[in-house]
mmCIF file of C-alpha atoms in Angstrom:
data_model
loop_
_atom_site.group_PDB
_atom_site.id
_atom_site.type_symbol
_atom_site.label_atom_id
_atom_site.label_comp_id
_atom_site.label_asym_id
_atom_site.label_seq_id
_atom_site.Cartn_x
_atom_site.Cartn_y
_atom_site.Cartn_z
ATOM 1 C CA GLY A 1 7.626 -65.496 -59.806
ATOM 2 C CA GLN A 2 9.528 -65.217 -56.550
ATOM 3 C CA ASN A 3 11.265 -68.558 -57.109
ATOM 4 C CA ALA A 4 12.296 -67.498 -60.604
ATOM 5 C CA ALA A 5 13.709 -64.259 -59.262
ATOM 6 C CA LEU A 6 15.621 -66.140 -56.607
ATOM 7 C CA GLN A 7 17.075 -68.503 -59.192
ATOM 8 C CA VAL A 8 18.260 -65.575 -61.293
ATOM 9 C CA LYS A 9 20.083 -64.233 -58.241
ATOM 10 C CA GLY A 10 21.464 -67.646 -57.419
ATOM 11 C CA ARG A 11 19.267 -68.023 -54.335
ATOM 12 C CA HIS A 12 16.948 -71.027 -54.297
ATOM 13 C CA ASP A 13 15.770 -71.088 -50.700
ATOM 14 C CA PRO A 14 12.359 -69.846 -49.593
ATOM 15 C CA CYS A 15 11.869 -67.411 -46.739
ATOM 16 C CA ILE A 16 12.985 -69.024 -43.476
ATOM 17 C CA VAL A 17 11.195 -66.582 -41.176
ATOM 18 C CA PRO A 18 8.183 -68.425 -39.681
ATOM 19 C CA ARG A 19 4.702 -67.106 -40.195
ATOM 20 C CA ALA A 20 3.304 -65.007 -37.356
ATOM 21 C CA VAL A 21 1.889 -67.700 -35.079
ATOM 22 C CA PRO A 22 1.212 -66.823 -31.396
ATOM 23 C CA VAL A 23 2.979 -69.957 -30.166
ATOM 24 C CA PHE A 24 6.293 -68.638 -31.570
ATOM 25 C CA GLU A 25 5.917 -65.334 -29.743
ATOM 26 C CA ALA A 26 4.975 -67.204 -26.559
ATOM 27 C CA ALA A 27 8.076 -69.377 -26.916
ATOM 28 C CA MET A 28 10.251 -66.289 -27.310
ATOM 29 C CA ALA A 29 8.678 -64.683 -24.228
ATOM 30 C CA ALA A 30 9.443 -67.853 -22.248
ATOM 31 C CA ALA A 31 13.022 -67.811 -23.564
ATOM 32 C CA LEU A 32 13.456 -64.183 -22.498
ATOM 33 C CA ALA A 33 12.145 -65.039 -19.048
ATOM 34 C CA SER A 34 14.826 -67.742 -18.829
ATOM 35 C CA LYS A 35 17.779 -65.857 -20.326
ATOM 36 C CA PRO A 36 17.953 -62.281 -21.683
ATOM 37 C CA SER A 37 20.217 -63.463 -24.512
ATOM 38 C CA ALA A 38 17.048 -64.541 -26.327
ATOM 39 C CA ALA A 39 16.696 -60.850 -27.232
ATOM 40 C CA ALA A 40 18.964 -61.620 -30.183
ATOM 41 C CA LEU A 41 16.515 -64.096 -31.788
ATOM 42 C CA PRO A 42 14.501 -61.833 -34.149
ATOM 43 C CA PHE A 43 17.648 -60.068 -35.376
ATOM 44 C CA VAL A 44 19.364 -63.381 -36.109
ATOM 45 C CA LEU A 45 16.319 -64.714 -37.961
ATOM 46 C CA LEU A 46 16.213 -61.547 -40.055
ATOM 47 C CA ALA A 47 19.919 -61.755 -40.918
ATOM 48 C CA LEU A 48 19.767 -65.460 -41.806
ATOM 49 C CA ASP A 49 16.723 -64.838 -43.979
ATOM 50 C CA PHE A 50 18.545 -62.022 -45.788
ATOM 51 C CA HIS A 51 21.528 -64.320 -46.332
ATOM 52 C CA ARG A 52 19.356 -66.936 -48.021
ATOM 53 C CA THR A 53 16.893 -64.765 -49.955
ATOM 54 C CA GLU A 54 18.629 -61.364 -50.326
ATOM 55 C CA LYS A 55 15.462 -59.764 -48.967
ATOM 56 C CA PHE A 56 14.243 -58.554 -45.582
ATOM 57 C CA HIS A 57 10.963 -60.151 -44.504
ATOM 58 C CA TRP A 58 9.852 -57.942 -41.606
ATOM 59 C CA LYS A 59 6.167 -58.745 -41.313
ATOM 60 C CA PRO A 60 6.453 -62.296 -39.921
ATOM 61 C CA LEU A 61 8.755 -60.943 -37.175
ATOM 62 C CA ILE A 62 6.546 -58.104 -35.951
ATOM 63 C CA GLY A 63 5.309 -60.295 -33.096
ATOM 64 C CA HIS A 64 8.868 -61.165 -32.051
ATOM 65 C CA PHE A 65 9.935 -57.511 -32.017
ATOM 66 C CA THR A 66 6.775 -56.607 -30.078
ATOM 67 C CA VAL A 67 7.655 -59.196 -27.409
ATOM 68 C CA LEU A 68 11.214 -57.827 -27.306
ATOM 69 C CA ALA A 69 10.005 -54.225 -26.932
ATOM 70 C CA GLY A 70 7.711 -55.268 -24.091
ATOM 71 C CA TYR A 71 10.552 -57.074 -22.370
ATOM 72 C CA LEU A 72 12.873 -54.058 -22.651
ATOM 73 C CA LEU A 73 10.165 -51.781 -21.279
ATOM 74 C CA LEU A 74 9.482 -54.162 -18.396
ATOM 75 C CA SER A 75 13.160 -54.596 -17.548
ATOM 76 C CA GLN A 76 13.763 -50.831 -17.432
ATOM 77 C CA THR A 77 10.677 -49.835 -15.444
ATOM 78 C CA LEU A 78 9.327 -52.565 -13.182
ATOM 79 C CA LEU A 79 12.615 -54.428 -12.702
ATOM 80 C CA SER A 80 14.580 -51.463 -11.429
ATOM 81 C CA GLY A 81 17.622 -53.599 -10.626
ATOM 82 C CA THR A 82 18.388 -54.122 -14.298
ATOM 83 C CA GLY A 83 18.374 -50.444 -15.135
ATOM 84 C CA LYS A 84 20.962 -49.208 -12.685
ATOM 85 C CA ASN A 85 24.069 -50.381 -14.515
ATOM 86 C CA ILE A 86 23.951 -48.152 -17.597
ATOM 87 C CA SER A 87 26.940 -46.104 -16.455
ATOM 88 C CA ASN A 88 29.439 -47.348 -19.040
ATOM 89 C CA MET A 89 27.157 -47.544 -22.074
ATOM 90 C CA GLY A 90 29.652 -45.582 -24.188
ATOM 91 C CA LEU A 91 32.359 -48.128 -23.404
ATOM 92 C CA ARG A 92 30.293 -51.250 -23.998
ATOM 93 C CA PRO A 93 30.143 -51.088 -27.820
ATOM 94 C CA VAL A 94 33.941 -50.783 -27.853
ATOM 95 C CA LEU A 95 34.228 -53.730 -25.474
ATOM 96 C CA GLY A 96 31.789 -55.585 -27.714
ATOM 97 C CA LEU A 97 34.016 -54.929 -30.746
ATOM 98 C CA ARG A 98 37.001 -56.109 -28.763
ATOM 99 C CA ASN A 99 35.167 -59.319 -27.838
ATOM 100 C CA TYR A 100 34.047 -59.945 -31.423
ATOM 101 C CA CYS A 101 37.614 -59.692 -32.700
ATOM 102 C CA THR A 102 39.052 -61.749 -29.837
ATOM 103 C CA TYR A 103 36.392 -64.438 -30.087
ATOM 104 C CA PHE A 104 36.943 -64.689 -33.839
ATOM 105 C CA LEU A 105 40.588 -65.583 -33.174
ATOM 106 C CA LYS A 106 39.709 -67.879 -30.245
ATOM 107 C CA THR A 107 37.290 -69.749 -32.485
ATOM 108 C CA PHE A 108 40.322 -71.085 -34.343
ATOM 109 C CA TYR A 109 42.871 -71.098 -31.529
ATOM 110 C CA PRO A 110 41.601 -70.859 -27.924
ATOM 111 C CA SER A 111 44.378 -68.772 -26.396
ATOM 112 C CA GLU A 112 43.964 -67.643 -22.752
ATOM 113 C CA VAL A 113 40.419 -68.949 -22.427
ATOM 114 C CA CYS A 114 38.703 -67.434 -19.374
ATOM 115 C CA PRO A 115 35.538 -69.355 -18.350
ATOM 116 C CA LEU A 116 34.456 -66.872 -15.655
ATOM 117 C CA TYR A 117 34.246 -63.071 -15.666
ATOM 118 C CA PRO A 118 37.562 -61.232 -16.118
ATOM 119 C CA TYR A 119 37.976 -57.510 -15.670
ATOM 120 C CA ILE A 120 38.077 -56.060 -19.162
ATOM 121 C CA ASN A 121 40.691 -53.317 -19.459
ATOM 122 C CA LEU A 122 41.150 -52.017 -22.981
ATOM 123 C CA SER A 123 44.848 -51.986 -23.854
ATOM 124 C CA PRO A 124 46.638 -50.540 -26.908
ATOM 125 C CA ALA A 125 46.875 -54.100 -28.249
ATOM 126 C CA ASP A 126 43.065 -54.344 -28.133
ATOM 127 C CA PHE A 127 42.654 -51.199 -30.237
ATOM 128 C CA ILE A 128 45.264 -52.479 -32.713
ATOM 129 C CA LEU A 129 43.351 -55.776 -32.970
ATOM 130 C CA ILE A 130 40.047 -53.961 -33.517
ATOM 131 C CA GLY A 131 41.661 -51.736 -36.160
ATOM 132 C CA LEU A 132 43.190 -54.676 -38.022
ATOM 133 C CA CYS A 133 39.914 -56.615 -38.041
ATOM 134 C CA ILE A 134 37.926 -53.611 -39.291
ATOM 135 C CA ALA A 135 40.575 -52.888 -41.957
ATOM 136 C CA ALA A 136 40.462 -56.525 -43.141
ATOM 137 C CA LEU A 137 36.667 -56.393 -43.290
ATOM 138 C CA ILE A 138 36.678 -53.132 -45.275
ATOM 139 C CA TRP A 139 39.195 -54.616 -47.707
ATOM 140 C CA PHE A 140 37.087 -57.732 -48.161
ATOM 141 C CA ILE A 141 33.929 -55.695 -48.739
ATOM 142 C CA ALA A 142 35.700 -53.554 -51.351
ATOM 143 C CA ARG A 143 37.177 -56.609 -53.059
ATOM 144 C CA PHE A 144 34.171 -58.925 -52.947
ATOM 145 C CA ARG A 145 31.198 -56.645 -52.447
ATOM 146 C CA LYS A 146 28.347 -59.004 -53.351
ATOM 147 C CA LYS A 147 29.762 -61.955 -51.422
ATOM 148 C CA ALA A 148 30.409 -59.711 -48.426
ATOM 149 C CA VAL A 149 26.956 -58.112 -48.369
ATOM 150 C CA TYR A 150 24.910 -61.259 -48.907
ATOM 151 C CA ASP A 151 27.076 -63.919 -47.226
ATOM 152 C CA VAL A 152 29.793 -62.787 -44.836
ATOM 153 C CA LEU A 153 28.243 -59.663 -43.286
ATOM 154 C CA PRO A 154 24.955 -61.385 -42.296
ATOM 155 C CA MET A 155 26.961 -64.086 -40.496
ATOM 156 C CA LEU A 156 29.153 -61.538 -38.718
ATOM 157 C CA PHE A 157 26.024 -59.586 -37.813
ATOM 158 C CA CYS A 158 24.555 -62.755 -36.265
ATOM 159 C CA ALA A 159 27.739 -63.292 -34.241
ATOM 160 C CA GLY A 160 27.683 -59.694 -33.041
ATOM 161 C CA ILE A 161 24.003 -59.597 -32.178
ATOM 162 C CA VAL A 162 24.183 -62.868 -30.203
ATOM 163 C CA LEU A 163 26.992 -61.360 -28.114
ATOM 164 C CA ALA A 164 25.230 -58.001 -27.736
ATOM 165 C CA PRO A 165 22.911 -58.992 -24.838
ATOM 166 C CA VAL A 166 25.742 -60.239 -22.643
ATOM 167 C CA CYS A 167 27.745 -57.114 -23.485
ATOM 168 C CA GLY A 168 24.882 -55.060 -22.040
ATOM 169 C CA ILE A 169 24.222 -53.369 -25.390
ATOM 170 C CA ILE A 170 20.681 -54.652 -26.082
ATOM 171 C CA ILE A 171 19.210 -55.206 -22.629
ATOM 172 C CA PHE A 172 21.057 -52.318 -20.893
ATOM 173 C CA SER A 173 22.051 -54.357 -17.887
ATOM 174 C CA SER A 174 25.236 -55.783 -16.409
ATOM 175 C CA ALA A 175 27.875 -56.909 -18.873
ATOM 176 C CA ASP A 176 28.912 -60.567 -18.578
ATOM 177 C CA PHE A 177 32.240 -60.812 -20.361
ATOM 178 C CA ALA A 178 33.293 -64.457 -20.274
ATOM 179 C CA ASP A 179 34.668 -66.691 -22.987
ATOM 180 C CA ARG A 180 31.909 -69.256 -22.568
ATOM 181 C CA TYR A 181 29.603 -66.753 -24.271
ATOM 182 C CA SER A 182 31.671 -67.145 -27.446
ATOM 183 C CA TYR A 183 30.330 -70.640 -28.162
ATOM 184 C CA ILE A 184 27.211 -69.770 -30.141
ATOM 185 C CA PRO A 185 28.752 -66.713 -31.868
ATOM 186 C CA SER A 186 31.674 -68.939 -32.883
ATOM 187 C CA VAL A 187 29.279 -70.937 -35.056
ATOM 188 C CA PHE A 188 28.568 -67.812 -37.092
ATOM 189 C CA PHE A 189 32.266 -66.881 -37.222
ATOM 190 C CA LEU A 190 32.987 -70.343 -38.625
ATOM 191 C CA ALA A 191 30.156 -69.949 -41.153
ATOM 192 C CA ALA A 192 31.545 -66.569 -42.272
ATOM 193 C CA ALA A 193 35.037 -68.027 -42.643
ATOM 194 C CA ALA A 194 33.676 -71.003 -44.591
ATOM 195 C CA LEU A 195 31.800 -68.688 -46.958
ATOM 196 C CA ILE A 196 35.016 -66.810 -47.701
ATOM 197 C CA LEU A 197 36.900 -69.949 -48.661
ATOM 198 C CA PRO A 198 36.597 -71.148 -52.271
ATOM 199 C CA PRO A 199 34.871 -74.470 -52.988
ATOM 200 C CA ILE A 200 37.051 -77.528 -52.485
ATOM 201 C CA PRO A 201 38.312 -78.831 -55.854
ATOM 202 C CA GLU A 202 36.988 -82.219 -56.860
ATOM 203 C CA LYS A 203 40.376 -83.923 -56.554
ATOM 204 C CA PHE A 204 40.664 -82.839 -52.896
ATOM 205 C CA ARG A 205 37.151 -83.753 -51.794
ATOM 206 C CA LYS A 206 38.241 -87.224 -50.770
ATOM 207 C CA TRP A 207 40.259 -85.481 -48.036
ATOM 208 C CA THR A 208 37.188 -83.926 -46.431
ATOM 209 C CA PHE A 209 37.604 -86.339 -43.507
ATOM 210 C CA CYS A 210 40.240 -83.837 -42.347
ATOM 211 C CA ILE A 211 37.438 -81.478 -41.268
ATOM 212 C CA PRO A 212 36.220 -83.597 -38.305
ATOM 213 C CA VAL A 213 39.877 -84.257 -37.425
ATOM 214 C CA LEU A 214 40.507 -80.505 -37.263
ATOM 215 C CA LEU A 215 37.394 -80.049 -35.124
ATOM 216 C CA LEU A 216 38.614 -82.756 -32.736
ATOM 217 C CA ILE A 217 41.990 -81.003 -32.477
ATOM 218 C CA ARG A 218 40.214 -77.721 -31.743
ATOM 219 C CA THR A 219 38.146 -79.440 -29.031
ATOM 220 C CA TRP A 220 41.332 -80.948 -27.571
ATOM 221 C CA LEU A 221 42.847 -77.454 -27.367
ATOM 222 C CA TYR A 222 39.879 -76.338 -25.273
ATOM 223 C CA LEU A 223 39.982 -79.339 -22.905
ATOM 224 C CA PRO A 224 42.490 -78.004 -20.359
ATOM 225 C CA ALA A 225 40.180 -75.104 -19.497
ATOM 226 C CA TRP A 226 36.904 -77.022 -19.309
ATOM 227 C CA ASN A 227 37.723 -80.492 -17.969
ATOM 228 C CA GLY A 228 36.315 -80.257 -14.430
ATOM 229 C CA ASP A 229 36.022 -77.554 -11.783
ATOM 230 C CA GLY A 230 39.708 -77.445 -10.875
ATOM 231 C CA PRO A 231 41.137 -76.848 -14.381
ATOM 232 C CA LEU A 232 38.272 -74.480 -15.198
ATOM 233 C CA LEU A 233 38.971 -72.294 -12.162
ATOM 234 C CA GLN A 234 42.699 -72.536 -12.724
ATOM 235 C CA ALA A 235 42.194 -71.230 -16.254
ATOM 236 C CA ALA A 236 39.982 -68.456 -14.915
ATOM 237 C CA CYS A 237 42.786 -67.377 -12.585
ATOM 238 C CA SER A 238 45.637 -67.648 -15.072
ATOM 239 C CA VAL A 239 44.819 -64.689 -17.298
ATOM 240 C CA PRO A 240 45.615 -61.024 -16.574
ATOM 241 C CA ASP A 241 43.185 -59.185 -14.275
ATOM 242 C CA TYR A 242 41.034 -62.216 -13.485
ATOM 243 C CA ASN A 243 37.774 -61.777 -11.663
ATOM 244 C CA SER A 244 37.529 -61.755 -7.868
ATOM 245 C CA ARG A 245 34.696 -64.308 -7.847
ATOM 246 C CA GLY A 246 36.844 -66.771 -9.745
ATOM 247 C CA ALA A 247 39.699 -66.184 -7.303
ATOM 248 C CA ILE A 248 37.476 -66.685 -4.237
ATOM 249 C CA ILE A 249 35.844 -69.824 -5.640
ATOM 250 C CA TYR A 250 39.237 -71.295 -6.538
ATOM 251 C CA ALA A 251 40.581 -70.406 -3.076
ATOM 252 C CA GLU A 252 37.601 -72.196 -1.534
ATOM 253 C CA VAL A 253 38.163 -75.313 -3.674
ATOM 254 C CA LEU A 254 41.807 -75.431 -2.609
ATOM 255 C CA THR A 255 40.848 -74.838 1.030
ATOM 256 C CA LYS A 256 38.402 -77.780 0.941
ATOM 257 C CA GLN A 257 41.342 -79.886 -0.271
ATOM 258 C CA GLY A 258 43.374 -78.746 2.740
ATOM 259 C CA LYS A 259 45.419 -76.274 0.672
ATOM 260 C CA ALA A 260 44.304 -72.987 2.212
ATOM 261 C CA GLN A 261 47.788 -71.476 1.843
ATOM 262 C CA GLU A 262 47.678 -72.052 -1.932
ATOM 263 C CA GLY A 263 44.216 -70.477 -2.029
ATOM 264 C CA LEU A 264 45.590 -67.460 -0.198
ATOM 265 C CA GLU A 265 48.292 -67.069 -2.855
ATOM 266 C CA ILE A 266 45.599 -67.085 -5.568
ATOM 267 C CA LEU A 267 43.824 -64.202 -3.818
ATOM 268 C CA LYS A 268 47.044 -62.225 -3.354
ATOM 269 C CA ASN A 269 47.841 -62.503 -7.065
ATOM 270 C CA CYS A 270 44.421 -61.157 -8.080
ATOM 271 C CA GLY A 271 44.814 -57.753 -9.745
ATOM 272 C CA ARG A 272 43.475 -54.816 -7.708
ATOM 273 C CA SER A 273 44.922 -51.794 -9.478
ATOM 274 C CA ASP A 274 41.928 -50.898 -11.656
ATOM 275 C CA PRO A 275 40.116 -47.902 -10.070
ATOM 276 C CA ARG A 276 36.799 -49.280 -11.317
ATOM 277 C CA THR A 277 37.222 -52.294 -9.002
ATOM 278 C CA ALA A 278 37.445 -50.447 -5.670
ATOM 279 C CA ARG A 279 34.580 -52.458 -4.158
ATOM 280 C CA GLU A 280 36.160 -55.648 -5.449
ATOM 281 C CA LYS A 281 39.366 -54.671 -3.608
ATOM 282 C CA ILE A 282 37.418 -54.462 -0.331
ATOM 283 C CA LEU A 283 35.823 -57.826 -1.119
ATOM 284 C CA LEU A 284 39.234 -59.381 -1.766
ATOM 285 C CA ASP A 285 40.672 -57.869 1.421
ATOM 286 C CA ILE A 286 37.884 -59.532 3.429
ATOM 287 C CA ALA A 287 38.480 -62.820 1.606
ATOM 288 C CA ASP A 288 42.223 -62.462 2.307
ATOM 289 C CA HIS A 289 41.583 -62.225 6.057
ATOM 290 C CA LEU A 290 39.172 -65.161 6.082
ATOM 291 C CA PHE A 291 41.368 -67.509 4.047
ATOM 292 C CA ALA A 292 44.459 -66.449 6.044
ATOM 293 C CA LEU A 293 42.572 -67.593 9.152
ATOM 294 C CA MET A 294 41.600 -70.813 7.356
ATOM 295 C CA ALA A 295 45.275 -71.431 6.527
ATOM 296 C CA ARG A 296 46.204 -70.994 10.208
ATOM 297 C CA TYR A 297 43.265 -73.218 11.226
ATOM 298 C CA GLN A 298 44.364 -75.988 8.838
ATOM 299 C CA ALA A 299 47.966 -75.606 10.032
ATOM 300 C CA GLY A 300 46.819 -76.668 13.515
ATOM 301 C CA GLU A 301 46.788 -73.353 15.363
ATOM 302 C CA ASP A 302 44.682 -73.321 18.539
ATOM 303 C CA PRO A 303 41.032 -72.858 17.367
ATOM 304 C CA ALA A 304 40.102 -71.137 20.642
ATOM 305 C CA LYS A 305 42.565 -68.344 19.859
ATOM 306 C CA LEU A 306 41.239 -68.029 16.303
ATOM 307 C CA PHE A 307 37.601 -67.684 17.406
ATOM 308 C CA PRO A 308 37.748 -63.926 18.263
ATOM 309 C CA GLU A 309 39.434 -63.175 14.923
ATOM 310 C CA PHE A 310 36.813 -65.136 12.956
ATOM 311 C CA THR A 311 34.047 -63.401 14.895
ATOM 312 C CA LYS A 312 35.497 -59.936 14.282
ATOM 313 C CA ILE A 313 35.540 -60.432 10.508
ATOM 314 C CA LEU A 314 32.201 -62.241 10.286
ATOM 315 C CA ALA A 315 30.308 -59.844 12.576
ATOM 316 C CA PRO A 316 27.856 -57.425 10.896
ATOM 317 C CA ASP A 317 29.507 -54.169 9.844
ATOM 318 C CA LYS A 318 29.436 -51.556 7.088
ATOM 319 C CA ASN A 319 30.765 -54.116 4.600
ATOM 320 C CA ARG A 320 28.076 -56.688 5.399
ATOM 321 C CA ASP A 321 26.841 -56.873 1.804
ATOM 322 C CA LEU A 322 30.353 -57.638 0.587
ATOM 323 C CA LEU A 323 30.834 -60.144 3.384
ATOM 324 C CA GLN A 324 27.662 -61.921 2.304
ATOM 325 C CA ARG A 325 29.118 -62.241 -1.209
ATOM 326 C CA VAL A 326 32.200 -63.924 0.215
ATOM 327 C CA ALA A 327 30.051 -66.070 2.500
ATOM 328 C CA TYR A 328 27.756 -67.089 -0.365
ATOM 329 C CA LEU A 329 30.760 -68.433 -2.248
ATOM 330 C CA SER A 330 32.610 -69.970 0.704
ATOM 331 C CA LEU A 331 30.002 -70.545 3.409
ATOM 332 C CA LEU A 332 30.339 -74.315 3.653
ATOM 333 C CA THR A 333 34.092 -73.983 4.145
ATOM 334 C CA ILE A 334 34.405 -70.998 6.483
ATOM 335 C CA LEU A 335 31.414 -71.228 8.842
ATOM 336 C CA PRO A 336 32.020 -74.832 10.019
ATOM 337 C CA ALA A 337 35.592 -73.778 10.882
ATOM 338 C CA HIS A 338 34.200 -70.760 12.757
ATOM 339 C CA ALA A 339 31.790 -73.047 14.675
ATOM 340 C CA ASP A 340 34.637 -75.439 15.520
ATOM 341 C CA CYS A 341 36.621 -72.493 16.906
ATOM 342 C CA ALA A 342 33.585 -71.489 19.000
ATOM 343 C CA LEU A 343 33.363 -74.995 20.459
ATOM 344 C CA ALA A 344 37.089 -74.978 21.223
ATOM 345 C CA ALA A 345 36.589 -71.663 23.011
ATOM 346 C CA GLY A 346 33.846 -73.246 25.183
ATOM 347 C CA LYS A 347 30.951 -71.418 23.506
ATOM 348 C CA PRO A 348 28.464 -74.097 22.282
ATOM 349 C CA ILE A 349 25.576 -71.621 21.960
ATOM 350 C CA ALA A 350 27.683 -69.398 19.685
ATOM 351 C CA ALA A 351 28.509 -72.497 17.606
ATOM 352 C CA ALA A 352 24.792 -73.383 17.497
ATOM 353 C CA ASP A 353 24.025 -69.877 16.180
ATOM 354 C CA ILE A 354 26.680 -70.271 13.459
ATOM 355 C CA TYR A 355 25.243 -73.605 12.331
ATOM 356 C CA ALA A 356 21.719 -72.130 12.336
ATOM 357 C CA THR A 357 22.974 -69.282 10.131
ATOM 358 C CA LEU A 358 24.513 -71.847 7.800
ATOM 359 C CA ALA A 359 21.225 -73.768 7.637
ATOM 360 C CA ARG A 360 19.195 -70.622 6.873
ATOM 361 C CA SER A 361 21.628 -69.710 4.093
ATOM 362 C CA TYR A 362 20.614 -72.759 2.033
ATOM 363 C CA PRO A 363 16.789 -72.790 1.912
ATOM 364 C CA ASP A 364 16.870 -74.322 -1.578
ATOM 365 C CA GLU A 365 19.117 -77.216 -0.533
ATOM 366 C CA PRO A 366 16.980 -79.463 1.734
ATOM 367 C CA PHE A 367 19.849 -81.702 2.871
ATOM 368 C CA THR A 368 22.217 -78.856 3.832
ATOM 369 C CA GLU A 369 19.466 -76.902 5.574
ATOM 370 C CA ALA A 370 18.185 -79.908 7.567
ATOM 371 C CA PHE A 371 21.625 -81.277 8.489
ATOM 372 C CA TYR A 372 23.033 -78.053 9.903
ATOM 373 C CA MET A 373 19.791 -77.166 11.683
ATOM 374 C CA GLY A 374 19.981 -80.591 13.345
ATOM 375 C CA VAL A 375 23.565 -79.900 14.447
ATOM 376 C CA SER A 376 22.466 -76.524 15.824
ATOM 377 C CA LEU A 377 19.657 -78.112 17.835
ATOM 378 C CA MET A 378 21.983 -80.798 19.207
ATOM 379 C CA LEU A 379 24.314 -78.102 20.511
ATOM 380 C CA ARG A 380 21.304 -76.477 22.192
ATOM 381 C CA ARG A 381 20.531 -79.876 23.780
ATOM 382 C CA ASN A 382 17.215 -80.173 21.976
ATOM 383 C CA ALA A 383 17.735 -83.745 20.757
ATOM 384 C CA ALA A 384 14.048 -84.467 20.103
ATOM 385 C CA GLU A 385 13.803 -81.651 17.548
ATOM 386 C CA ALA A 386 17.227 -82.531 16.144
ATOM 387 C CA VAL A 387 15.963 -86.048 15.340
ATOM 388 C CA LYS A 388 13.318 -84.584 13.003
ATOM 389 C CA TYR A 389 15.891 -82.557 11.057
ATOM 390 C CA PHE A 390 18.392 -85.420 10.785
ATOM 391 C CA GLU A 391 15.588 -87.687 9.528
ATOM 392 C CA ARG A 392 14.782 -85.092 6.845
ATOM 393 C CA ALA A 393 18.453 -84.871 5.927
ATOM 394 C CA LEU A 394 18.759 -88.677 5.731
ATOM 395 C CA ALA A 395 15.679 -88.831 3.483
ATOM 396 C CA GLU A 396 17.474 -86.471 1.075
ATOM 397 C CA SER A 397 20.784 -88.360 1.236
ATOM 398 C CA PRO A 398 20.217 -91.928 2.521
ATOM 399 C CA ASP A 399 23.887 -92.968 2.278
ATOM 400 C CA ASP A 400 25.414 -90.045 4.171
ATOM 401 C CA GLU A 401 27.367 -91.548 7.087
ATOM 402 C CA PRO A 402 27.699 -88.366 9.248
ATOM 403 C CA THR A 403 23.924 -87.922 9.103
ATOM 404 C CA LYS A 404 23.377 -91.545 10.170
ATOM 405 C CA ARG A 405 25.730 -91.159 13.131
ATOM 406 C CA ASN A 406 24.174 -87.853 14.206
ATOM 407 C CA LEU A 407 20.682 -89.321 13.914
ATOM 408 C CA GLU A 408 21.591 -92.317 16.090
ATOM 409 C CA ASN A 409 23.182 -90.048 18.672
ATOM 410 C CA ALA A 410 20.173 -87.696 18.683
ATOM 411 C CA ARG A 411 17.730 -90.597 19.092
ATOM 412 C CA ARG A 412 19.756 -92.026 21.978
ATOM 413 C CA LEU A 413 19.876 -88.656 23.760
ATOM 414 C CA ALA A 414 16.178 -88.046 23.139
ATOM 415 C CA ALA A 415 15.257 -91.491 24.515
ATOM 416 C CA GLY A 416 17.429 -90.924 27.579
ATOM 417 C CA LYS A 417 15.635 -87.677 28.345
ATOM 418 C CA GLN A 418 12.287 -89.324 27.966
#
């Protein structure tokens, strides 16, 4: 009877929502533990099922919604850190609409792709874009009501609901606005667009090979922004009001290449006018000072004279939490330079402390932790202990030449003492 009814309506597919089996709910719970975006799963399943059957099958999804409700309750009570960013909840749906409209256009032509997190400032052009998209949707619904309700709207709903978690709308946490989150929603945008188009006439079907060609062209358009760290960061810093983290990371990459002055220019061009980014302005000011010192260091200025300036910025102060954010991004570039300045100033113990700090900052990277702790111990003239750390570092990276040289030197000094 159900199949007959579906055939009358033109729908031949059975219900796609899986039966309530505990393993599915367990899989969703594991997905939520890995990435909050999994909160969109039951809504997407419901919309896809409605698209295929023209009915809502709620019962098989009760378990999924129960898991989701438990996750939301847990994230807002026990995990207090996720509940403290609800300040702009009224703005987030508007930002979500803006993203949906922008991502729809970027699905077909990736203009100004930003891989990292830009500051989102709603401009008059954004409201015009939102208005035009809503007007076009209303016109389509009025003109093709059945096709809109059963085909296009479910796909657009899927696109919107997949973006909702990262917009902070479903999980009520920080909003992660970055174009890389448009990938999965773009699939549903493409499906909606395909459902609007009429079937290809028989005489043109031999030209369907054009579809993969068009997809390859679209991929080629994306390549400049995603082909390696350098182009990716360059794209992240080439759009208006780019994010401070992207600017600092790009400055660090350039500094590692010996181009600290270019990195400094990237930081200076980072927008700081938005009143909502006051703390980011302080963060960028600190980064400015550090990378300005790095530029002078790379230009050959006397390291001994730079040591007090490095120490003044890197010493604990009221902005220590912001400083740690800079250090987390640029630690491997800035702290070795600071230690070199300490050695030039005749302060080996201060340099040893800097290297020990660097080692403790990377507990999850065995090579980095062991190598810099070995350097710290060598500066403290504890060669016997340094040998153990260099051996650990060499075990993690057997072909690393600096580690081999340091290990040989430490063994020679240790044997001489014995």
